[in-house]
Structure formats: C-alpha cells, structure tokens
Amino acid sequence: MTSFETSPPLNVWRALLALGVVFVMLATTGWTALRSHRAPTALQASVTAWDHGRLRGHRLPHPDASPARIARFFASLTPQERGDLARHYPLAVGNMNGAPVDLRYRANRIALAHQHRVELKRMHDSRLTPAGQYEAGRRMHRYAALLSPGRQILAFDPAGSGRVAEVFGDLPRAERVSVIVPGVDTALLTFQRTSRKYSAPVGMGESLYAAEREADPETRTAVIAWADYTAPAGLGIDSATAMRAENGAVRLNALVRGLPGTAPVSLFCHSYGSVVCGVAAHALPRRVADIAVAASPGMRVQRASGLRTSARVWSMRNATDWVQDVPYLEVGGLGHGADPVAAAFGARVLSADGAKGHSGYFEPGTQSLRNLADIGVGAYGSVLCAREDAVCSAGLSGPAPAGRA
C-alpha cells in the first residue's frame, strides 16, 4: 500500500539510485549504532519481564522458543494460569507465536486498553506541544477502534510507528488461511482508513474475507491483515532497498510457523509487501501454497524459480498502476529485480480488470479481488489469467465452487 496514487516522476527513482549507496553505507554503520542504544520499548520490557518470570516455581519458557515449544507450554496450564500470564505479560503473550490464538486476542485487548489510557492522559499533558497532543489523540482513537467488540487482534506493538495484525474469521478452525502483507506507509495510524477504505490493511482483510466466503461458502477461511513489520515510510531509500523487507521476512516466517493447525496458507503481498514475500519465500514452510503479488516493484529475484519455494507464484498489475514505471532492476542493493508480470519472470499472471491505480486491487467487484479470493479458497480452476499461456494454467486443479462453474 502507498499513499501515492499518481506516478512518481522517474527522476525520483534516478536520484534514489544515484544517492542510495551512500545511504546504505550510513544505515549499516552509524545509524545502526545509534538505534541500538534506544531505551527498551514496552514490548521489550514485557518480554524481559516474562524471561525473568516464574510459574509453579519454574522459569517460563524462553520467549524466543519455537512455536511448538510455546504451544506445549500453554497446553500444560490451567485456564486460570493462562489468564494470569496474559494479565501479567500482555504484550509478551499477545505477540508470542505458538500461544493460543484466543489468549493472544485477550492479551492484546489488555495491552490496547493500557495504551488507550496512556494516550488519553498524554492528550491533556501540558508538557507536550500541540502537535504532540494531537498525535496522542490520534493514537487514542486508533486504540479505541481496535478495542471495539468482536475485533481479533493477533499482534500489537505501540512502539514507534506501531505494528498490528488482525484476524477475520475463525483462525484455529480455518481450512484455508490467507495472509495480507501490505507495503509502503503501513503503520498503526494507517492500519484502517475511512476514505479509500480498501487501500488499508483492515479494508483489504474485510474485503478478501467477504469475497472468499462468496467464492466458496462451504470452506472455512480466515484472513490475517498483517501489518506486523516496520514498513518504509514513503518513497525513500527504505522503499528502494530490502532493509525493511529482510526484517519483515523474518517476522512473516515466524508468523506462518506459529499459525495453529495445518491448513494451507496463501500470501497476498501488495506493493513493497511483495518484496517482503520475495525475501521470505525460500524459508517459508511448505504449508504456504500460494504467493500472490499485486502492484509489485519486484521480488528481489530475476525469475520466479529464484524464490526457491514450492508455492505457486502469482502476479497481477492493472494498466493504471504507476508502479509499472519503476525501473525493474537491482544495482548495488537498490531496486528489487525483475518485473513479476513479465513473461520472462515465470509467474502465473492474473487479470486485474476493474482495479484502478496502485491501491485498488482489493476493491469489491474487481476481477483482481475475485482472483485473489479464488486462490484463497483453493478454487484454482476459477482464476482468470491476464493472458492465455501455458504458464498461468499449468497444473492447476480444484473445480470452481458451486455457482462459479
């Protein structure tokens, strides 16, 4: 996702390519050293407290233990003990891959309620500038929205620009799981929008979940709007390199490995999110059946085979998307490689009819959304390719659901 709906001038990209090496060198030396000396965040403090905690006289499992180890630990506890841990270490439990999903929802509600109170006080703190009080108010209202009844918050971190992930559907019982990986300018305050609703992760998730239920009402699905990585802010150096994507890829891999059950997973990666998915692809577990990218600036490889994944690789781009003007190359770490909709790349290229601009792929009524929904429910026989070729349709199975044949 990006807030830019018109094509950025090409000289912007040329300037990034010309100056980028200097910024990359700084980012890996002095800037990194400065970041490492920041005070611990609320999440880090909660994880540290967990790491020093005890239950029944025994230490709690290491917070970085495998999801399987974490799952076994929580399964050994009583409901009272699980609830106590969520109350004592809400941010740690709420972001712990392998912890029971319902417990994570509960822990994140506790953490959100606490942050809501913090920002409510900051709104009226005379020590803050008017701009600071305004920012506190925006965050307070965002936390209030996330606390609305029925919302299922799978991850939450208030630090910096903020990270959050939300689930639509019954994740533990899902037969198919979809994960939306958004791109540039995704943060806590842009997680949900009133205008241009379907350009933000919440709108994307709601739209895809509804379309999947329409595509196949008999298949239990769950959709995760996953804004749980630090995305680039605007079209700067961060968006022209893989630095943000590398960290995001680690977090995406951890998410997928921590999902309950064994249901197939489909990744839907928009804009810079496709860079994250490209970097993550080779390490993802085999339950990832599909990686579908829309509005992609590249996936850090020259061909789909370079992703080294067993997942089907899909791509789409509409004719009005400015991303087609981005230089599809990678030089000295700048740029993201070949165009995923080019025939030579080797992805299955889907129709995006009806989608407009860079952020219109999840709009209801578009062929792009219908295609994504068909992939999400495994109805591969229903997808509409952008062009008739052997690559797009090769080896596809799965009849169209009733009423879609």
CSV table of C-alpha atoms in Angstrom, one decimal:
chain,number,residue,atom,x,y,z
A,1,MET,CA,0.0,0.0,0.0
A,2,THR,CA,1.1,3.6,-0.6
A,3,SER,CA,-0.5,6.9,-0.3
A,4,PHE,CA,0.8,7.9,-3.7
A,5,GLU,CA,-1.9,7.4,-6.3
A,6,THR,CA,-0.2,9.2,-9.2
A,7,SER,CA,3.0,8.1,-10.8
A,8,PRO,CA,6.1,9.5,-9.1
A,9,PRO,CA,8.5,11.3,-11.5
A,10,LEU,CA,11.2,9.0,-12.9
A,11,ASN,CA,13.8,11.4,-11.7
A,12,VAL,CA,12.9,10.4,-8.1
A,13,TRP,CA,13.9,6.9,-8.9
A,14,ARG,CA,17.1,8.0,-10.6
A,15,ALA,CA,18.0,10.2,-7.6
A,16,LEU,CA,17.5,7.2,-5.3
A,17,LEU,CA,19.7,5.0,-7.4
A,18,ALA,CA,22.4,7.7,-7.6
A,19,LEU,CA,22.5,8.5,-3.8
A,20,GLY,CA,21.4,5.2,-2.4
A,21,VAL,CA,24.8,3.6,-1.9
A,22,VAL,CA,25.8,6.4,0.5
A,23,PHE,CA,22.6,6.0,2.5
A,24,VAL,CA,23.0,2.2,2.6
A,25,MET,CA,26.5,2.6,4.0
A,26,LEU,CA,25.4,5.0,6.6
A,27,ALA,CA,22.4,2.8,7.5
A,28,THR,CA,24.7,-0.1,8.2
A,29,THR,CA,27.2,1.8,10.3
A,30,GLY,CA,26.5,5.0,12.2
A,31,TRP,CA,22.7,4.9,12.1
A,32,THR,CA,22.6,1.3,13.2
A,33,ALA,CA,24.8,2.1,16.1
A,34,LEU,CA,22.6,4.9,17.2
A,35,ARG,CA,19.4,2.8,17.0
A,36,SER,CA,21.0,0.1,19.2
A,37,HIS,CA,21.2,2.5,22.2
A,38,ARG,CA,17.5,3.3,22.4
A,39,ALA,CA,15.6,2.7,25.6
A,40,PRO,CA,13.6,-0.6,25.8
A,41,THR,CA,10.1,-0.4,24.3
A,42,ALA,CA,7.0,-1.5,26.2
A,43,LEU,CA,7.1,-4.8,24.2
A,44,GLN,CA,10.7,-5.4,25.0
A,45,ALA,CA,10.1,-4.6,28.7
A,46,SER,CA,7.2,-7.1,28.8
A,47,VAL,CA,9.3,-9.8,27.1
A,48,THR,CA,12.2,-9.2,29.6
A,49,ALA,CA,9.7,-9.5,32.5
A,50,TRP,CA,8.4,-12.7,31.0
A,51,ASP,CA,12.0,-14.0,30.7
A,52,HIS,CA,12.5,-13.4,34.4
A,53,GLY,CA,9.1,-14.8,35.4
A,54,ARG,CA,8.3,-18.0,37.2
A,55,LEU,CA,5.2,-20.3,37.4
A,56,ARG,CA,4.9,-23.1,39.8
A,57,GLY,CA,8.4,-22.4,40.9
A,58,HIS,CA,9.8,-22.9,37.4
A,59,ARG,CA,11.1,-20.4,34.9
A,60,LEU,CA,8.8,-19.6,31.9
A,61,PRO,CA,10.0,-20.9,28.5
A,62,HIS,CA,12.3,-18.6,26.6
A,63,PRO,CA,10.3,-16.0,24.7
A,64,ASP,CA,12.1,-17.0,21.5
A,65,ALA,CA,11.4,-20.7,21.9
A,66,SER,CA,9.9,-22.4,18.9
A,67,PRO,CA,6.1,-22.1,18.4
A,68,ALA,CA,5.7,-25.8,19.1
A,69,ARG,CA,7.5,-25.4,22.5
A,70,ILE,CA,5.4,-22.4,23.4
A,71,ALA,CA,2.2,-24.3,22.3
A,72,ARG,CA,3.1,-27.3,24.5
A,73,PHE,CA,3.8,-25.0,27.5
A,74,PHE,CA,0.4,-23.2,27.3
A,75,ALA,CA,-1.4,-26.5,26.7
A,76,SER,CA,0.0,-27.8,30.1
A,77,LEU,CA,-1.5,-24.9,32.0
A,78,THR,CA,-4.9,-24.4,33.6
A,79,PRO,CA,-7.2,-21.7,32.2
A,80,GLN,CA,-6.6,-19.7,35.3
A,81,GLU,CA,-2.8,-19.8,34.8
A,82,ARG,CA,-3.1,-18.9,31.1
A,83,GLY,CA,-5.2,-15.9,32.1
A,84,ASP,CA,-2.8,-14.8,34.8
A,85,LEU,CA,0.1,-14.8,32.3
A,86,ALA,CA,-1.9,-12.7,29.8
A,87,ARG,CA,-2.6,-10.2,32.5
A,88,HIS,CA,0.9,-10.0,33.9
A,89,TYR,CA,2.7,-10.0,30.5
A,90,PRO,CA,0.1,-8.8,28.0
A,91,LEU,CA,2.4,-7.6,25.2
A,92,ALA,CA,4.7,-10.6,25.5
A,93,VAL,CA,1.8,-13.1,25.3
A,94,GLY,CA,-0.1,-11.1,22.7
A,95,ASN,CA,2.9,-11.3,20.3
A,96,MET,CA,4.0,-14.8,21.2
A,97,ASN,CA,3.9,-17.2,18.2
A,98,GLY,CA,2.6,-20.5,19.4
A,99,ALA,CA,0.5,-19.1,22.2
A,100,PRO,CA,-3.3,-20.0,21.9
A,101,VAL,CA,-4.9,-17.6,19.4
A,102,ASP,CA,-7.8,-16.7,21.8
A,103,LEU,CA,-5.3,-15.9,24.6
A,104,ARG,CA,-3.4,-13.6,22.3
A,105,TYR,CA,-6.6,-11.8,21.4
A,106,ARG,CA,-7.3,-11.4,25.2
A,107,ALA,CA,-3.7,-10.3,26.0
A,108,ASN,CA,-3.7,-7.7,23.2
A,109,ARG,CA,-7.0,-6.2,24.5
A,110,ILE,CA,-5.4,-5.7,27.8
A,111,ALA,CA,-2.3,-4.1,26.2
A,112,LEU,CA,-4.5,-1.9,24.0
A,113,ALA,CA,-6.6,-0.8,26.9
A,114,HIS,CA,-3.5,0.2,28.8
A,115,GLN,CA,-2.1,2.2,25.8
A,116,HIS,CA,-5.5,3.8,25.4
A,117,ARG,CA,-5.3,5.2,29.0
A,118,VAL,CA,-1.7,6.3,28.4
A,119,GLU,CA,-2.6,8.3,25.3
A,120,LEU,CA,-5.7,9.7,26.9
A,121,LYS,CA,-3.5,11.3,29.6
A,122,ARG,CA,-1.0,12.5,27.0
A,123,MET,CA,-3.7,14.3,25.1
A,124,HIS,CA,-4.0,16.7,28.1
A,125,ASP,CA,-0.4,16.8,29.1
A,126,SER,CA,0.7,20.4,29.1
A,127,ARG,CA,4.3,19.4,28.7
A,128,LEU,CA,3.6,18.2,25.2
A,129,THR,CA,3.4,20.5,22.2
A,130,PRO,CA,0.0,20.9,20.5
A,131,ALA,CA,1.4,18.6,17.8
A,132,GLY,CA,2.3,16.0,20.4
A,133,GLN,CA,-1.2,16.2,22.0
A,134,TYR,CA,-2.8,15.9,18.6
A,135,GLU,CA,-0.7,12.8,17.8
A,136,ALA,CA,-1.7,11.3,21.2
A,137,GLY,CA,-5.3,11.9,20.3
A,138,ARG,CA,-5.0,10.1,17.0
A,139,ARG,CA,-3.4,7.1,18.7
A,140,MET,CA,-6.0,7.1,21.5
A,141,HIS,CA,-8.8,7.0,18.9
A,142,ARG,CA,-7.0,4.2,17.0
A,143,TYR,CA,-6.7,2.1,20.2
A,144,ALA,CA,-10.4,2.7,20.9
A,145,ALA,CA,-11.3,1.4,17.4
A,146,LEU,CA,-9.1,-1.7,17.9
A,147,LEU,CA,-10.9,-2.3,21.2
A,148,SER,CA,-14.3,-2.5,19.5
A,149,PRO,CA,-16.3,-5.6,20.3
A,150,GLY,CA,-15.5,-8.6,18.1
A,151,ARG,CA,-12.1,-7.4,16.8
A,152,GLN,CA,-9.4,-10.1,16.9
A,153,ILE,CA,-6.0,-8.5,17.4
A,154,LEU,CA,-3.3,-11.1,16.8
A,155,ALA,CA,-0.3,-8.8,17.3
A,156,PHE,CA,0.2,-5.3,18.7
A,157,ASP,CA,3.3,-3.2,19.4
A,158,PRO,CA,2.8,0.5,20.2
A,159,ALA,CA,6.5,1.4,19.7
A,160,GLY,CA,7.5,3.9,17.0
A,161,SER,CA,5.0,4.0,14.2
A,162,GLY,CA,3.4,0.9,15.6
A,163,ARG,CA,2.7,-2.6,14.4
A,164,VAL,CA,-0.6,-4.6,14.4
A,165,ALA,CA,-2.3,-7.6,12.9
A,166,GLU,CA,-5.9,-8.5,12.9
A,167,VAL,CA,-7.8,-11.8,12.1
A,168,PHE,CA,-11.1,-12.1,10.2
A,169,GLY,CA,-12.8,-15.4,10.7
A,170,ASP,CA,-12.0,-18.4,13.0
A,171,LEU,CA,-8.3,-18.9,12.7
A,172,PRO,CA,-7.9,-22.1,14.8
A,173,ARG,CA,-10.7,-23.9,12.8
A,174,ALA,CA,-9.9,-22.5,9.3
A,175,GLU,CA,-9.4,-24.9,6.4
A,176,ARG,CA,-7.6,-22.2,4.4
A,177,VAL,CA,-5.7,-19.2,5.8
A,178,SER,CA,-4.9,-16.0,3.8
A,179,VAL,CA,-2.3,-13.5,5.0
A,180,ILE,CA,-2.2,-10.0,3.5
A,181,VAL,CA,1.2,-8.4,3.5
A,182,PRO,CA,0.9,-4.6,2.8
A,183,GLY,CA,3.6,-2.2,1.7
A,184,VAL,CA,4.8,1.4,2.0
A,185,ASP,CA,3.3,3.7,4.6
A,186,THR,CA,1.7,0.9,6.6
A,187,ALA,CA,1.7,1.8,10.3
A,188,LEU,CA,-0.6,1.8,13.3
A,189,LEU,CA,-2.4,5.1,12.2
A,190,THR,CA,-2.8,3.9,8.6
A,191,PHE,CA,-3.9,0.3,9.5
A,192,GLN,CA,-7.5,1.4,8.9
A,193,ARG,CA,-9.0,4.2,6.8
A,194,THR,CA,-12.4,5.7,6.4
A,195,SER,CA,-11.7,7.2,2.9
A,196,ARG,CA,-10.1,4.8,0.4
A,197,LYS,CA,-11.0,2.0,2.8
A,198,TYR,CA,-9.7,-0.8,0.7
A,199,SER,CA,-6.2,0.7,0.4
A,200,ALA,CA,-5.6,-0.1,4.1
A,201,PRO,CA,-4.9,-3.5,5.7
A,202,VAL,CA,-8.2,-3.7,7.6
A,203,GLY,CA,-10.3,-2.9,4.4
A,204,MET,CA,-8.2,-5.3,2.4
A,205,GLY,CA,-8.8,-8.0,5.0
A,206,GLU,CA,-12.5,-7.4,5.3
A,207,SER,CA,-12.9,-7.3,1.5
A,208,LEU,CA,-10.9,-10.5,0.9
A,209,TYR,CA,-12.7,-12.4,3.7
A,210,ALA,CA,-16.1,-11.5,2.3
A,211,ALA,CA,-15.0,-12.4,-1.3
A,212,GLU,CA,-13.7,-15.8,-0.1
A,213,ARG,CA,-16.9,-16.6,1.6
A,214,GLU,CA,-18.8,-15.6,-1.5
A,215,ALA,CA,-16.4,-17.7,-3.7
A,216,ASP,CA,-16.9,-20.8,-1.6
A,217,PRO,CA,-19.3,-20.7,1.4
A,218,GLU,CA,-18.5,-24.3,2.4
A,219,THR,CA,-14.8,-23.7,3.1
A,220,ARG,CA,-13.9,-22.2,6.5
A,221,THR,CA,-11.5,-19.4,5.8
A,222,ALA,CA,-9.5,-16.9,7.9
A,223,VAL,CA,-7.8,-13.8,6.7
A,224,ILE,CA,-5.0,-12.0,8.6
A,225,ALA,CA,-4.4,-8.4,7.9
A,226,TRP,CA,-0.7,-8.4,8.8
A,227,ALA,CA,0.9,-5.0,9.5
A,228,ASP,CA,3.3,-6.6,12.0
A,229,TYR,CA,6.6,-5.3,10.4
A,230,THR,CA,8.1,-1.9,10.1
A,231,ALA,CA,7.3,-0.8,6.6
A,232,PRO,CA,9.1,2.0,4.7
A,233,ALA,CA,7.6,5.5,5.1
A,234,GLY,CA,7.1,7.0,1.7
A,235,LEU,CA,9.2,6.6,-1.4
A,236,GLY,CA,12.7,7.0,0.1
A,237,ILE,CA,15.8,4.9,0.5
A,238,ASP,CA,14.0,2.3,2.7
A,239,SER,CA,11.5,1.6,-0.1
A,240,ALA,CA,14.3,1.2,-2.7
A,241,THR,CA,16.3,-1.3,-0.7
A,242,ALA,CA,15.5,-4.6,1.0
A,243,MET,CA,16.4,-3.5,4.5
A,244,ARG,CA,12.9,-3.3,5.8
A,245,ALA,CA,11.9,-6.4,3.8
A,246,GLU,CA,14.6,-8.5,5.4
A,247,ASN,CA,13.3,-7.8,8.9
A,248,GLY,CA,9.7,-8.2,7.7
A,249,ALA,CA,10.6,-11.6,6.1
A,250,VAL,CA,11.9,-12.9,9.5
A,251,ARG,CA,8.7,-11.8,11.2
A,252,LEU,CA,6.5,-13.2,8.4
A,253,ASN,CA,8.2,-16.6,8.6
A,254,ALA,CA,7.7,-16.6,12.4
A,255,LEU,CA,4.0,-15.8,11.9
A,256,VAL,CA,3.4,-18.6,9.5
A,257,ARG,CA,5.3,-21.1,11.5
A,258,GLY,CA,3.3,-20.1,14.6
A,259,LEU,CA,-0.1,-20.5,13.0
A,260,PRO,CA,-2.4,-23.1,14.5
A,261,GLY,CA,-3.3,-26.3,12.6
A,262,THR,CA,-2.1,-27.4,9.2
A,263,ALA,CA,-4.4,-25.5,6.8
A,264,PRO,CA,-2.8,-24.3,3.6
A,265,VAL,CA,-1.7,-20.7,3.7
A,266,SER,CA,-1.9,-18.2,0.8
A,267,LEU,CA,0.2,-15.0,1.0
A,268,PHE,CA,-1.2,-11.9,-0.7
A,269,CYS,CA,1.5,-9.3,-1.0
A,270,HIS,CA,0.9,-5.8,-2.1
A,271,SER,CA,3.4,-3.2,-3.3
A,272,TYR,CA,6.5,-3.3,-1.0
A,273,GLY,CA,4.9,-6.2,0.7
A,274,SER,CA,5.8,-8.3,-2.4
A,275,VAL,CA,9.5,-7.5,-1.6
A,276,VAL,CA,8.9,-8.9,1.9
A,277,CYS,CA,7.3,-12.0,0.5
A,278,GLY,CA,10.1,-12.4,-2.1
A,279,VAL,CA,12.8,-12.3,0.6
A,280,ALA,CA,10.9,-14.6,2.8
A,281,ALA,CA,9.9,-17.2,0.2
A,282,HIS,CA,12.8,-19.6,0.4
A,283,ALA,CA,12.5,-20.1,4.2
A,284,LEU,CA,8.7,-20.4,4.4
A,285,PRO,CA,7.2,-23.7,5.5
A,286,ARG,CA,5.7,-26.0,2.8
A,287,ARG,CA,2.1,-25.2,4.1
A,288,VAL,CA,2.4,-22.0,2.1
A,289,ALA,CA,0.6,-23.0,-1.0
A,290,ASP,CA,0.5,-19.6,-2.8
A,291,ILE,CA,2.4,-16.4,-3.0
A,292,ALA,CA,0.4,-13.8,-5.0
A,293,VAL,CA,1.8,-10.3,-5.6
A,294,ALA,CA,0.0,-7.2,-6.8
A,295,ALA,CA,1.5,-3.8,-7.7
A,296,SER,CA,4.9,-5.3,-7.2
A,297,PRO,CA,8.1,-3.3,-7.6
A,298,GLY,CA,10.0,-6.6,-7.7
A,299,MET,CA,10.7,-9.6,-5.5
A,300,ARG,CA,14.5,-9.4,-5.3
A,301,VAL,CA,15.0,-12.1,-7.9
A,302,GLN,CA,15.2,-12.3,-11.7
A,303,ARG,CA,12.8,-15.3,-12.1
A,304,ALA,CA,10.1,-16.9,-10.0
A,305,SER,CA,12.3,-20.0,-9.8
A,306,GLY,CA,14.8,-17.9,-7.9
A,307,LEU,CA,12.4,-17.7,-5.0
A,308,ARG,CA,13.2,-21.3,-4.2
A,309,THR,CA,9.7,-22.1,-3.0
A,310,SER,CA,7.2,-24.9,-3.6
A,311,ALA,CA,4.4,-22.4,-3.5
A,312,ARG,CA,2.6,-21.3,-6.7
A,313,VAL,CA,3.7,-17.8,-7.6
A,314,TRP,CA,1.0,-15.4,-9.0
A,315,SER,CA,1.3,-11.8,-10.0
A,316,MET,CA,-1.0,-9.0,-11.3
A,317,ARG,CA,-0.9,-5.4,-12.2
A,318,ASN,CA,-3.6,-3.1,-13.6
A,319,ALA,CA,-2.9,-0.8,-16.6
A,320,THR,CA,-3.2,2.4,-14.5
A,321,ASP,CA,-0.8,1.4,-11.7
A,322,TRP,CA,2.2,3.8,-11.6
A,323,VAL,CA,4.5,1.0,-10.3
A,324,GLN,CA,4.9,-0.1,-13.9
A,325,ASP,CA,7.2,3.0,-14.4
A,326,VAL,CA,9.6,1.9,-11.6
A,327,PRO,CA,12.9,0.7,-13.0
A,328,TYR,CA,12.8,-3.1,-12.7
A,329,LEU,CA,16.5,-3.7,-11.8
A,330,GLU,CA,18.8,-4.3,-8.8
A,331,VAL,CA,22.1,-2.5,-8.6
A,332,GLY,CA,24.2,-2.4,-5.5
A,333,GLY,CA,21.3,-3.3,-3.3
A,334,LEU,CA,19.0,-0.7,-4.8
A,335,GLY,CA,15.9,-1.8,-6.7
A,336,HIS,CA,14.0,-5.0,-6.4
A,337,GLY,CA,14.8,-7.0,-9.5
A,338,ALA,CA,12.7,-8.2,-12.5
A,339,ASP,CA,9.1,-7.3,-13.2
A,340,PRO,CA,6.9,-10.2,-11.8
A,341,VAL,CA,4.3,-9.7,-14.5
A,342,ALA,CA,6.8,-10.0,-17.3
A,343,ALA,CA,6.6,-13.3,-19.2
A,344,ALA,CA,10.3,-14.0,-18.6
A,345,PHE,CA,9.8,-13.9,-14.8
A,346,GLY,CA,7.7,-17.1,-15.0
A,347,ALA,CA,4.9,-16.2,-12.5
A,348,ARG,CA,1.2,-17.1,-13.2
A,349,VAL,CA,-0.1,-13.6,-14.4
A,350,LEU,CA,-3.7,-12.9,-13.3
A,351,SER,CA,-6.2,-10.5,-14.6
A,352,ALA,CA,-6.6,-7.3,-12.6
A,353,ASP,CA,-9.6,-6.0,-14.6
A,354,GLY,CA,-11.6,-3.4,-12.7
A,355,ALA,CA,-8.7,-2.4,-10.4
A,356,LYS,CA,-7.7,1.3,-10.6
A,357,GLY,CA,-4.4,2.8,-9.5
A,358,HIS,CA,-1.8,1.4,-7.1
A,359,SER,CA,-4.2,0.6,-4.3
A,360,GLY,CA,-7.4,-0.7,-6.0
A,361,TYR,CA,-6.7,-4.4,-6.1
A,362,PHE,CA,-9.0,-5.3,-3.1
A,363,GLU,CA,-11.9,-3.2,-4.2
A,364,PRO,CA,-15.2,-5.2,-4.2
A,365,GLY,CA,-16.4,-6.0,-7.7
A,366,THR,CA,-13.0,-6.2,-9.3
A,367,GLN,CA,-11.6,-9.2,-11.1
A,368,SER,CA,-8.4,-8.7,-9.1
A,369,LEU,CA,-10.3,-9.4,-5.9
A,370,ARG,CA,-12.2,-12.3,-7.3
A,371,ASN,CA,-8.9,-13.9,-8.4
A,372,LEU,CA,-7.4,-13.4,-5.0
A,373,ALA,CA,-10.4,-14.9,-3.3
A,374,ASP,CA,-10.4,-18.0,-5.6
A,375,ILE,CA,-6.7,-18.5,-4.8
A,376,GLY,CA,-7.5,-18.1,-1.1
A,377,VAL,CA,-10.1,-20.9,-1.1
A,378,GLY,CA,-8.1,-23.1,-3.4
A,379,ALA,CA,-10.5,-22.8,-6.4
A,380,TYR,CA,-7.7,-22.6,-8.9
A,381,GLY,CA,-10.0,-23.7,-11.7
A,382,SER,CA,-11.8,-20.4,-11.4
A,383,VAL,CA,-9.0,-17.9,-11.7
A,384,LEU,CA,-8.9,-15.7,-14.8
A,385,CYS,CA,-5.4,-15.3,-16.3
A,386,ALA,CA,-4.3,-12.0,-17.8
A,387,ARG,CA,-3.3,-13.8,-21.0
A,388,GLU,CA,-3.8,-17.3,-22.2
A,389,ASP,CA,-0.5,-19.1,-21.8
A,390,ALA,CA,0.8,-22.4,-20.5
A,391,VAL,CA,2.5,-20.9,-17.5
A,392,CYS,CA,-0.6,-19.4,-15.9
A,393,SER,CA,-2.8,-22.5,-16.2
A,394,ALA,CA,-0.2,-25.3,-16.0
A,395,GLY,CA,-1.1,-27.9,-13.4
A,396,LEU,CA,-4.0,-26.1,-11.9
A,397,SER,CA,-6.6,-28.2,-10.2
A,398,GLY,CA,-9.6,-27.6,-8.0
A,399,PRO,CA,-13.0,-27.2,-9.6
A,400,ALA,CA,-14.9,-24.0,-9.4
A,401,PRO,CA,-17.2,-23.9,-6.3
A,402,ALA,CA,-21.0,-24.3,-6.9
A,403,GLY,CA,-22.4,-21.4,-8.9
A,404,ARG,CA,-18.9,-20.4,-10.2
A,405,ALA,CA,-18.5,-23.0,-12.9
